[in-house]
């Protein structure tokens, strides 16, 4: 390996090693397009394959590193045998995009190739098609996955921004400059203090936890997905009436939907306050070109036990304000930052154990994925909806991802299909919860 090898960042390496057949670590997005003819899906597949070769990030594979420096790690490199047809697949027409996408989401990506896929699903109605994008979390976080997917969409015809400097590849460790030793010592002590703070916060967050058995399961490797569409005006109406942010409202909707879902299943809700991990990207959208996950997170208790929708929203808002005041570098949600302090071989050997420990840290993932405000097209066909799909941690039954596109909010629900056979009930509960909030807040 050369000194300029693109080694995986520690968090990327953790995602690469946590993966198992029953818990693939890819994220996804199901985009639905209108179509002018039944052949629009096939045309879209041809375009994706033709354009993929011109997107450098889609040509990158991940390989193990066993040289002394970086021993046990992994690195990105261009695949000399890259063939877009290995990654873009056209399927038979389907009447249910979400059912088909659920089955595809449970299949791990091939680790010997660039770890991404695009599945084109023509609609039986002849007037729509869908594309399921899958990206391994070690290849891309949400922002970078968006950039890679946008690279194969139709050109927007907008003036390009001046290029930003590209971050240098992660280099192999070098000896520190002795003149900077005092500064380095202070930084190391600060890192130790932060690690202790995060560890203590995680221990405290586990005290008195009362979640629901419906949110945990033994892994089966099966997946189902469901999408929910909301009017952004309804969300803003609630926000203006009650206060807080749009994200506060969207998280509170998850809490209320979980309560409705558990009640319909006949499960208890008294005292139930599952821990939700809210990822926080430390990368700004305009700097999404450099590779490597830059994630922290906030950890909050979802007030599923509270029967009042406005009180639930108030508790979520208070918890989010407290997390934001503390910042994304401390607290129980910032565990991902500790990946930087684990050597590469430690990630390789401890990956499966770390994955199993996720259920001790949080009960459900609730993440927001930013999308561009402009309309996207593929083969001239407009994107009408996009449902982000998050990976499931080992031992967890459900993950929720949220995106806002044009005038709609789209919830993407991913579940272990065996543990949650009634995901459609939860999807309906999301809509019912928003309707309830709107009715309480008034016109």
Tab-separated table of C-alpha atoms in Angstrom:
chain	number	residue	atom	x	y	z
A	1	UNK	CA	0.000	0.000	0.000
A	2	UNK	CA	1.259	3.465	-0.856
A	3	UNK	CA	1.439	6.356	1.569
A	4	UNK	CA	-1.579	7.966	-0.148
A	5	UNK	CA	-3.864	4.946	0.158
A	6	UNK	CA	-7.467	5.901	0.888
A	7	UNK	CA	-7.895	4.109	4.184
A	8	UNK	CA	-11.410	3.847	5.576
A	9	UNK	CA	-12.175	6.265	8.357
A	10	UNK	CA	-12.627	4.494	11.717
A	11	UNK	CA	-16.431	4.767	11.643
A	12	UNK	CA	-16.557	3.455	8.067
A	13	UNK	CA	-14.370	0.541	9.141
A	14	UNK	CA	-16.759	-0.146	12.012
A	15	UNK	CA	-19.720	-0.292	9.618
A	16	UNK	CA	-17.753	-2.611	7.311
A	17	UNK	CA	-16.988	-5.042	10.131
A	18	UNK	CA	-20.342	-4.936	11.944
A	19	UNK	CA	-22.109	-6.352	8.904
A	20	UNK	CA	-23.389	-9.925	8.793
A	21	UNK	CA	-25.656	-11.840	6.410
A	22	UNK	CA	-28.634	-11.178	8.680
A	23	UNK	CA	-27.701	-7.563	9.280
A	24	UNK	CA	-26.459	-5.962	6.066
A	25	UNK	CA	-25.159	-2.456	6.668
A	26	UNK	CA	-26.462	-0.736	3.560
A	27	UNK	CA	-28.732	2.263	3.510
A	28	UNK	CA	-31.160	2.836	0.687
A	29	UNK	CA	-33.689	5.067	-0.981
A	30	UNK	CA	-36.759	4.097	-2.956
A	31	UNK	CA	-37.540	6.750	-5.539
A	32	UNK	CA	-40.859	6.684	-7.414
A	33	UNK	CA	-41.084	8.307	-10.858
A	34	UNK	CA	-43.990	9.027	-13.119
A	35	UNK	CA	-43.647	7.466	-16.597
A	36	UNK	CA	-44.836	8.493	-20.042
A	37	UNK	CA	-44.814	4.902	-21.329
A	38	UNK	CA	-44.394	1.295	-20.131
A	39	UNK	CA	-40.833	1.324	-21.512
A	40	UNK	CA	-39.714	4.269	-19.352
A	41	UNK	CA	-38.338	1.926	-16.662
A	42	UNK	CA	-36.158	0.036	-19.140
A	43	UNK	CA	-34.888	3.333	-20.544
A	44	UNK	CA	-34.071	4.486	-17.007
A	45	UNK	CA	-32.056	1.312	-16.380
A	46	UNK	CA	-30.040	1.929	-19.562
A	47	UNK	CA	-29.341	5.506	-18.479
A	48	UNK	CA	-28.232	4.461	-14.978
A	49	UNK	CA	-25.783	1.914	-16.378
A	50	UNK	CA	-24.408	4.372	-18.928
A	51	UNK	CA	-23.970	7.210	-16.415
A	52	UNK	CA	-22.585	5.148	-13.528
A	53	UNK	CA	-19.247	4.664	-15.259
A	54	UNK	CA	-18.700	8.440	-15.201
A	55	UNK	CA	-19.219	8.795	-11.423
A	56	UNK	CA	-15.841	8.058	-9.757
A	57	UNK	CA	-17.363	7.231	-6.365
A	58	UNK	CA	-19.402	4.407	-7.905
A	59	UNK	CA	-16.230	2.701	-9.152
A	60	UNK	CA	-14.721	2.368	-5.662
A	61	UNK	CA	-14.439	-1.056	-4.043
A	62	UNK	CA	-13.262	-1.819	-0.519
A	63	UNK	CA	-10.427	-4.232	0.175
A	64	UNK	CA	-8.697	-5.447	3.313
A	65	UNK	CA	-5.333	-4.035	4.366
A	66	UNK	CA	-2.738	-6.285	6.010
A	67	UNK	CA	0.409	-4.165	5.682
A	68	UNK	CA	2.097	-3.235	8.992
A	69	UNK	CA	0.782	0.337	8.892
A	70	UNK	CA	-2.989	0.077	8.792
A	71	UNK	CA	-2.912	-3.635	9.660
A	72	UNK	CA	-6.463	-5.001	9.940
A	73	UNK	CA	-8.017	-2.006	8.238
A	74	UNK	CA	-9.556	-1.558	4.813
A	75	UNK	CA	-9.136	0.907	1.973
A	76	UNK	CA	-11.085	2.219	-0.985
A	77	UNK	CA	-9.624	1.757	-4.423
A	78	UNK	CA	-10.856	1.965	-7.998
A	79	UNK	CA	-12.118	-1.398	-9.243
A	80	UNK	CA	-10.212	-2.129	-12.476
A	81	UNK	CA	-12.954	-4.578	-13.531
A	82	UNK	CA	-15.872	-2.265	-12.797
A	83	UNK	CA	-18.920	-3.084	-14.920
A	84	UNK	CA	-22.071	-1.023	-14.353
A	85	UNK	CA	-24.201	-3.959	-15.478
A	86	UNK	CA	-23.128	-5.782	-12.307
A	87	UNK	CA	-24.842	-3.062	-10.269
A	88	UNK	CA	-27.873	-1.903	-12.280
A	89	UNK	CA	-30.677	-4.449	-12.544
A	90	UNK	CA	-33.997	-4.199	-14.381
A	91	UNK	CA	-36.772	-6.257	-12.782
A	92	UNK	CA	-40.123	-7.532	-13.983
A	93	UNK	CA	-43.086	-5.158	-13.634
A	94	UNK	CA	-44.626	-5.057	-10.179
A	95	UNK	CA	-47.810	-3.718	-8.634
A	96	UNK	CA	-46.158	-3.100	-5.235
A	97	UNK	CA	-42.880	-1.169	-5.257
A	98	UNK	CA	-42.485	-1.332	-1.483
A	99	UNK	CA	-42.939	-5.101	-1.215
A	100	UNK	CA	-40.393	-5.660	-3.975
A	101	UNK	CA	-37.956	-3.199	-2.404
A	102	UNK	CA	-38.280	-4.890	0.986
A	103	UNK	CA	-37.167	-8.207	-0.457
A	104	UNK	CA	-34.229	-6.522	-2.200
A	105	UNK	CA	-33.163	-4.659	0.937
A	106	UNK	CA	-32.585	-7.913	2.816
A	107	UNK	CA	-29.922	-9.060	0.340
A	108	UNK	CA	-26.362	-8.057	1.364
A	109	UNK	CA	-24.262	-6.261	-1.206
A	110	UNK	CA	-21.394	-8.167	-2.810
A	111	UNK	CA	-18.303	-7.128	-0.869
A	112	UNK	CA	-15.843	-7.926	-3.686
A	113	UNK	CA	-17.362	-5.243	-5.923
A	114	UNK	CA	-18.090	-1.546	-5.392
A	115	UNK	CA	-20.775	-1.891	-2.691
A	116	UNK	CA	-23.825	-0.301	-4.299
A	117	UNK	CA	-26.769	-1.345	-6.457
A	118	UNK	CA	-29.610	0.310	-8.373
A	119	UNK	CA	-32.746	-1.786	-8.921
A	120	UNK	CA	-35.260	-0.516	-11.480
A	121	UNK	CA	-38.832	-1.639	-10.811
A	122	UNK	CA	-41.293	-0.926	-13.651
A	123	UNK	CA	-44.871	-0.466	-12.520
A	124	UNK	CA	-47.569	-2.784	-13.798
A	125	UNK	CA	-49.724	0.306	-14.358
A	126	UNK	CA	-47.363	1.501	-17.124
A	127	UNK	CA	-47.402	5.060	-15.802
A	128	UNK	CA	-44.779	4.774	-13.057
A	129	UNK	CA	-41.521	3.084	-12.144
A	130	UNK	CA	-39.309	3.029	-9.077
A	131	UNK	CA	-35.575	2.859	-8.467
A	132	UNK	CA	-34.162	1.333	-5.294
A	133	UNK	CA	-30.646	2.589	-4.581
A	134	UNK	CA	-28.527	0.647	-2.080
A	135	UNK	CA	-25.199	1.984	-0.760
A	136	UNK	CA	-23.049	0.336	1.883
A	137	UNK	CA	-22.661	2.613	4.884
A	138	UNK	CA	-18.871	2.200	4.605
A	139	UNK	CA	-19.034	3.669	1.100
A	140	UNK	CA	-21.370	6.550	1.821
A	141	UNK	CA	-23.309	8.282	4.559
A	142	UNK	CA	-26.663	9.850	3.724
A	143	UNK	CA	-25.221	13.039	2.229
A	144	UNK	CA	-22.656	11.270	0.087
A	145	UNK	CA	-25.213	8.661	-1.036
A	146	UNK	CA	-27.398	11.542	-2.168
A	147	UNK	CA	-24.495	13.004	-4.140
A	148	UNK	CA	-23.718	9.655	-5.779
A	149	UNK	CA	-27.368	9.076	-6.722
A	150	UNK	CA	-27.676	12.619	-8.059
A	151	UNK	CA	-24.689	11.885	-10.311
A	152	UNK	CA	-26.797	9.475	-12.382
A	153	UNK	CA	-29.917	11.647	-12.521
A	154	UNK	CA	-30.671	13.998	-15.400
A	155	UNK	CA	-28.531	17.162	-15.411
A	156	UNK	CA	-30.322	19.956	-13.608
A	157	UNK	CA	-29.212	22.626	-16.041
A	158	UNK	CA	-28.217	24.902	-13.165
A	159	UNK	CA	-24.978	26.926	-12.990
A	160	UNK	CA	-22.309	24.935	-11.188
A	161	UNK	CA	-20.733	26.229	-8.013
A	162	UNK	CA	-17.035	26.891	-7.939
A	163	UNK	CA	-15.312	23.620	-6.995
A	164	UNK	CA	-14.265	23.291	-3.370
A	165	UNK	CA	-10.885	21.859	-2.402
A	166	UNK	CA	-11.073	18.066	-2.168
A	167	UNK	CA	-9.936	16.583	1.105
A	168	UNK	CA	-6.721	14.613	0.816
A	169	UNK	CA	-6.941	10.851	1.139
A	170	UNK	CA	-6.442	9.495	4.623
A	171	UNK	CA	-2.704	8.921	4.879
A	172	UNK	CA	-0.843	6.392	6.888
A	173	UNK	CA	0.191	7.611	10.356
A	174	UNK	CA	3.212	9.909	10.522
A	175	UNK	CA	5.404	10.811	13.462
A	176	UNK	CA	4.231	13.973	15.256
A	177	UNK	CA	6.228	17.193	15.132
A	178	UNK	CA	7.905	17.466	18.560
A	179	UNK	CA	7.259	21.229	18.549
A	180	UNK	CA	3.542	20.466	18.712
A	181	UNK	CA	3.781	18.010	21.607
A	182	UNK	CA	2.129	20.274	24.230
A	183	UNK	CA	-0.784	20.874	21.853
A	184	UNK	CA	-1.045	17.154	21.079
A	185	UNK	CA	-1.018	16.257	24.771
A	186	UNK	CA	-3.810	18.724	25.479
A	187	UNK	CA	-5.791	17.274	22.581
A	188	UNK	CA	-5.278	13.728	23.833
A	189	UNK	CA	-6.401	14.682	27.334
A	190	UNK	CA	-9.460	16.391	25.871
A	191	UNK	CA	-10.265	13.242	23.877
A	192	UNK	CA	-9.946	11.105	26.996
A	193	UNK	CA	-12.250	13.445	28.879
A	194	UNK	CA	-14.799	13.344	26.091
A	195	UNK	CA	-14.646	9.542	25.924
A	196	UNK	CA	-15.237	9.288	29.671
A	197	UNK	CA	-18.133	11.716	29.428
A	198	UNK	CA	-19.740	9.737	26.604
A	199	UNK	CA	-19.237	6.453	28.452
A	200	UNK	CA	-20.810	7.822	31.613
A	201	UNK	CA	-23.741	9.223	29.635
A	202	UNK	CA	-24.336	5.856	27.963
A	203	UNK	CA	-24.356	4.135	31.357
A	204	UNK	CA	-26.848	6.671	32.709
A	205	UNK	CA	-29.065	6.389	29.621
A	206	UNK	CA	-29.484	2.667	30.277
A	207	UNK	CA	-30.858	3.238	33.780
A	208	UNK	CA	-34.590	2.801	34.133
A	209	UNK	CA	-35.041	2.015	30.443
A	210	UNK	CA	-38.543	0.805	29.639
A	211	UNK	CA	-38.869	-0.033	25.990
A	212	UNK	CA	-41.132	-2.521	24.227
A	213	UNK	CA	-40.444	-6.071	23.169
A	214	UNK	CA	-41.919	-5.102	19.806
A	215	UNK	CA	-38.799	-3.033	19.101
A	216	UNK	CA	-36.332	-5.850	19.729
A	217	UNK	CA	-35.992	-9.225	18.078
A	218	UNK	CA	-33.665	-12.058	17.287
A	219	UNK	CA	-32.371	-11.380	13.781
A	220	UNK	CA	-34.062	-13.241	10.937
A	221	UNK	CA	-32.453	-11.424	8.019
A	222	UNK	CA	-35.862	-10.641	6.521
A	223	UNK	CA	-36.880	-7.097	5.649
A	224	UNK	CA	-40.073	-5.239	4.895
A	225	UNK	CA	-40.495	-1.562	4.163
A	226	UNK	CA	-43.361	0.905	4.166
A	227	UNK	CA	-43.594	4.489	2.980
A	228	UNK	CA	-45.771	7.271	4.323
A	229	UNK	CA	-46.486	10.627	2.658
A	230	UNK	CA	-47.368	13.751	4.643
A	231	UNK	CA	-48.177	17.286	3.568
A	232	UNK	CA	-45.400	19.623	4.740
A	233	UNK	CA	-48.018	22.343	5.315
A	234	UNK	CA	-49.604	20.184	8.043
A	235	UNK	CA	-46.240	19.850	9.755
A	236	UNK	CA	-45.648	23.600	9.608
A	237	UNK	CA	-49.148	24.229	10.967
A	238	UNK	CA	-48.337	22.151	14.039
A	239	UNK	CA	-44.915	23.754	14.462
A	240	UNK	CA	-46.304	27.281	14.318
A	241	UNK	CA	-49.041	26.459	16.828
A	242	UNK	CA	-46.901	24.613	19.365
A	243	UNK	CA	-43.338	25.803	18.760
A	244	UNK	CA	-40.092	23.966	18.232
A	245	UNK	CA	-38.671	22.854	14.906
A	246	UNK	CA	-39.976	20.795	12.007
A	247	UNK	CA	-37.675	17.987	13.120
A	248	UNK	CA	-39.184	18.082	16.621
A	249	UNK	CA	-42.637	17.583	15.116
A	250	UNK	CA	-41.470	14.725	12.882
A	251	UNK	CA	-39.832	12.910	15.825
A	252	UNK	CA	-42.924	13.448	18.000
A	253	UNK	CA	-45.005	11.904	15.219
A	254	UNK	CA	-42.859	8.776	15.501
A	255	UNK	CA	-43.516	8.639	19.257
A	256	UNK	CA	-47.260	9.003	18.773
A	257	UNK	CA	-47.344	6.463	15.956
A	258	UNK	CA	-45.486	3.929	18.104
A	259	UNK	CA	-48.047	4.422	20.864
A	260	UNK	CA	-50.966	3.875	18.462
A	261	UNK	CA	-49.254	0.832	16.956
A	262	UNK	CA	-48.530	-0.787	20.317
A	263	UNK	CA	-52.085	-0.182	21.493
A	264	UNK	CA	-53.517	-1.781	18.360
A	265	UNK	CA	-51.274	-4.807	18.934
A	266	UNK	CA	-52.520	-5.035	22.501
A	267	UNK	CA	-49.066	-4.247	23.929
A	268	UNK	CA	-48.578	-2.078	26.975
A	269	UNK	CA	-47.614	1.578	26.667
A	270	UNK	CA	-47.494	2.517	30.359
A	271	UNK	CA	-43.981	3.572	31.257
A	272	UNK	CA	-42.707	2.841	27.741
A	273	UNK	CA	-40.097	5.412	26.648
A	274	UNK	CA	-37.730	3.799	24.129
A	275	UNK	CA	-34.365	5.419	23.464
A	276	UNK	CA	-34.209	6.926	19.982
A	277	UNK	CA	-30.861	7.602	18.342
A	278	UNK	CA	-31.050	10.753	16.223
A	279	UNK	CA	-27.936	10.827	13.990
A	280	UNK	CA	-26.244	14.194	13.519
A	281	UNK	CA	-24.066	14.712	10.466
A	282	UNK	CA	-20.909	16.695	11.118
A	283	UNK	CA	-20.536	17.231	7.393
A	284	UNK	CA	-22.223	20.157	5.668
A	285	UNK	CA	-24.074	19.430	2.397
A	286	UNK	CA	-21.628	21.469	0.312
A	287	UNK	CA	-18.708	19.433	1.637
A	288	UNK	CA	-20.223	16.042	0.860
A	289	UNK	CA	-17.484	15.222	-1.661
A	290	UNK	CA	-14.844	14.007	0.834
A	291	UNK	CA	-15.381	10.375	1.674
A	292	UNK	CA	-15.844	9.019	5.162
A	293	UNK	CA	-18.726	9.092	7.620
A	294	UNK	CA	-18.825	12.117	9.903
A	295	UNK	CA	-21.563	11.211	12.324
A	296	UNK	CA	-22.474	11.863	15.911
A	297	UNK	CA	-25.938	11.714	17.410
A	298	UNK	CA	-28.430	12.688	20.052
A	299	UNK	CA	-30.166	10.171	22.282
A	300	UNK	CA	-33.664	10.954	23.531
A	301	UNK	CA	-36.472	9.039	25.230
A	302	UNK	CA	-39.547	8.889	23.006
A	303	UNK	CA	-42.571	9.684	25.248
A	304	UNK	CA	-44.655	6.753	24.029
A	305	UNK	CA	-46.173	6.487	27.498
A	306	UNK	CA	-47.793	9.935	27.336
A	307	UNK	CA	-51.371	9.900	25.956
A	308	UNK	CA	-51.410	13.632	25.094
A	309	UNK	CA	-49.986	14.407	21.597
A	310	UNK	CA	-49.105	18.009	22.520
A	311	UNK	CA	-47.366	16.876	25.714
A	312	UNK	CA	-45.415	14.318	23.679
A	313	UNK	CA	-44.256	17.038	21.310
A	314	UNK	CA	-43.268	19.265	24.230
A	315	UNK	CA	-41.161	16.484	25.779
A	316	UNK	CA	-39.431	15.807	22.462
A	317	UNK	CA	-38.735	19.512	21.973
A	318	UNK	CA	-37.301	19.851	25.483
A	319	UNK	CA	-35.062	16.816	24.991
A	320	UNK	CA	-33.784	18.088	21.652
A	321	UNK	CA	-33.021	21.535	23.075
A	322	UNK	CA	-31.060	19.902	25.894
A	323	UNK	CA	-29.078	17.811	23.404
A	324	UNK	CA	-28.344	20.772	21.151
A	325	UNK	CA	-27.177	22.850	24.118
A	326	UNK	CA	-24.725	20.078	25.040
A	327	UNK	CA	-23.602	19.740	21.412
A	328	UNK	CA	-22.998	16.654	19.244
A	329	UNK	CA	-19.572	15.871	20.726
A	330	UNK	CA	-20.806	14.762	24.140
A	331	UNK	CA	-23.585	12.710	25.610
A	332	UNK	CA	-24.801	9.166	25.043
A	333	UNK	CA	-25.660	9.789	21.408
A	334	UNK	CA	-22.051	10.563	20.511
A	335	UNK	CA	-20.797	6.971	20.860
A	336	UNK	CA	-19.923	6.898	17.146
A	337	UNK	CA	-17.143	9.390	17.864
A	338	UNK	CA	-15.363	6.777	19.970
A	339	UNK	CA	-14.648	4.795	16.792
A	340	UNK	CA	-11.728	7.159	16.183
A	341	UNK	CA	-9.980	5.782	19.283
A	342	UNK	CA	-10.136	2.107	18.272
A	343	UNK	CA	-7.262	0.661	16.194
A	344	UNK	CA	-8.101	-0.932	12.861
A	345	UNK	CA	-7.509	-4.471	14.120
A	346	UNK	CA	-9.806	-3.751	17.053
A	347	UNK	CA	-12.624	-2.870	14.649
A	348	UNK	CA	-12.023	-6.082	12.722
A	349	UNK	CA	-11.967	-8.348	15.760
A	350	UNK	CA	-14.599	-6.520	17.772
A	351	UNK	CA	-17.037	-5.647	14.985
A	352	UNK	CA	-19.544	-8.449	15.641
A	353	UNK	CA	-19.500	-7.738	19.384
A	354	UNK	CA	-20.027	-4.009	18.816
A	355	UNK	CA	-22.949	-4.762	16.536
A	356	UNK	CA	-24.617	-6.921	19.164
A	357	UNK	CA	-24.130	-4.150	21.721
A	358	UNK	CA	-26.253	-1.695	19.714
A	359	UNK	CA	-29.421	-2.788	21.517
A	360	UNK	CA	-27.786	-1.780	24.824
A	361	UNK	CA	-27.242	1.726	23.439
A	362	UNK	CA	-30.531	2.581	21.708
A	363	UNK	CA	-33.882	0.987	20.857
A	364	UNK	CA	-34.788	2.628	17.555
A	365	UNK	CA	-33.071	4.760	14.934
A	366	UNK	CA	-34.868	7.910	13.757
A	367	UNK	CA	-32.886	9.778	11.120
A	368	UNK	CA	-33.523	12.663	8.721
A	369	UNK	CA	-32.033	12.711	5.224
A	370	UNK	CA	-31.780	16.096	3.455
A	371	UNK	CA	-32.882	16.255	-0.180
A	372	UNK	CA	-32.487	19.059	-2.739
A	373	UNK	CA	-35.358	21.482	-3.126
A	374	UNK	CA	-35.284	21.227	-6.926
A	375	UNK	CA	-37.189	18.542	-8.782
A	376	UNK	CA	-35.116	15.551	-9.934
A	377	UNK	CA	-35.664	13.605	-13.145
A	378	UNK	CA	-34.441	10.387	-14.722
A	379	UNK	CA	-34.832	9.973	-18.453
A	380	UNK	CA	-37.034	13.045	-18.420
A	381	UNK	CA	-39.440	11.432	-15.938
A	382	UNK	CA	-40.027	13.410	-12.701
A	383	UNK	CA	-39.244	11.987	-9.282
A	384	UNK	CA	-42.522	12.197	-7.365
A	385	UNK	CA	-41.571	10.615	-4.018
A	386	UNK	CA	-38.465	9.306	-2.283
A	387	UNK	CA	-38.450	7.093	0.809
A	388	UNK	CA	-35.099	6.916	2.651
A	389	UNK	CA	-34.284	3.521	4.153
A	390	UNK	CA	-31.929	3.052	7.111
A	391	UNK	CA	-30.088	-0.150	8.089
A	392	UNK	CA	-31.281	-2.178	11.081
A	393	UNK	CA	-28.909	-2.689	13.984
A	394	UNK	CA	-28.593	-6.257	15.289
A	395	UNK	CA	-31.365	-7.088	17.733
A	396	UNK	CA	-33.596	-4.216	16.630
A	397	UNK	CA	-36.854	-4.594	14.754
A	398	UNK	CA	-37.464	-1.153	13.349
A	399	UNK	CA	-35.709	1.910	11.896
A	400	UNK	CA	-37.273	5.155	10.686
A	401	UNK	CA	-35.833	7.548	8.098
A	402	UNK	CA	-37.458	10.828	7.049
A	403	UNK	CA	-36.945	13.093	4.052
A	404	UNK	CA	-38.618	16.257	2.802
A	405	UNK	CA	-38.956	16.573	-0.959
A	406	UNK	CA	-40.788	19.428	-2.612
A	407	UNK	CA	-44.005	19.873	-0.603
A	408	UNK	CA	-44.107	16.417	0.946
A	409	UNK	CA	-42.567	14.642	3.928
A	410	UNK	CA	-41.734	10.992	3.245
A	411	UNK	CA	-41.240	8.456	6.038
A	412	UNK	CA	-39.340	5.293	5.147
A	413	UNK	CA	-39.983	2.484	7.646
A	414	UNK	CA	-37.668	-0.541	7.636
A	415	UNK	CA	-38.491	-3.571	9.776
A	416	UNK	CA	-37.481	-7.140	10.410
A	417	UNK	CA	-40.340	-8.722	8.453
A	418	UNK	CA	-40.717	-11.680	10.817
A	419	UNK	CA	-40.696	-9.548	13.979
A	420	UNK	CA	-42.980	-6.839	12.570
A	421	UNK	CA	-45.538	-8.501	10.283
A	422	UNK	CA	-47.882	-5.517	10.717
A	423	UNK	CA	-45.680	-2.708	9.425
A	424	UNK	CA	-48.654	-1.385	7.462
A	425	UNK	CA	-50.411	-0.714	10.782
A	426	UNK	CA	-47.498	1.429	11.952
A	427	UNK	CA	-47.461	3.284	8.625
A	428	UNK	CA	-51.149	4.083	9.025
A	429	UNK	CA	-50.492	5.208	12.603
A	430	UNK	CA	-48.022	7.835	11.324
A	431	UNK	CA	-50.757	9.423	9.214
A	432	UNK	CA	-53.288	9.193	12.065
A	433	UNK	CA	-50.874	10.889	14.457
A	434	UNK	CA	-50.356	13.861	12.146
A	435	UNK	CA	-54.108	14.176	11.661
A	436	UNK	CA	-54.523	14.187	15.433
A	437	UNK	CA	-51.900	16.899	15.925
A	438	UNK	CA	-53.450	19.054	13.217
A	439	UNK	CA	-56.931	18.695	14.708
A	440	UNK	CA	-55.656	19.657	18.164
A	441	UNK	CA	-53.715	22.664	16.878
A	442	UNK	CA	-56.607	23.935	14.765
A	443	UNK	CA	-56.554	25.608	11.337
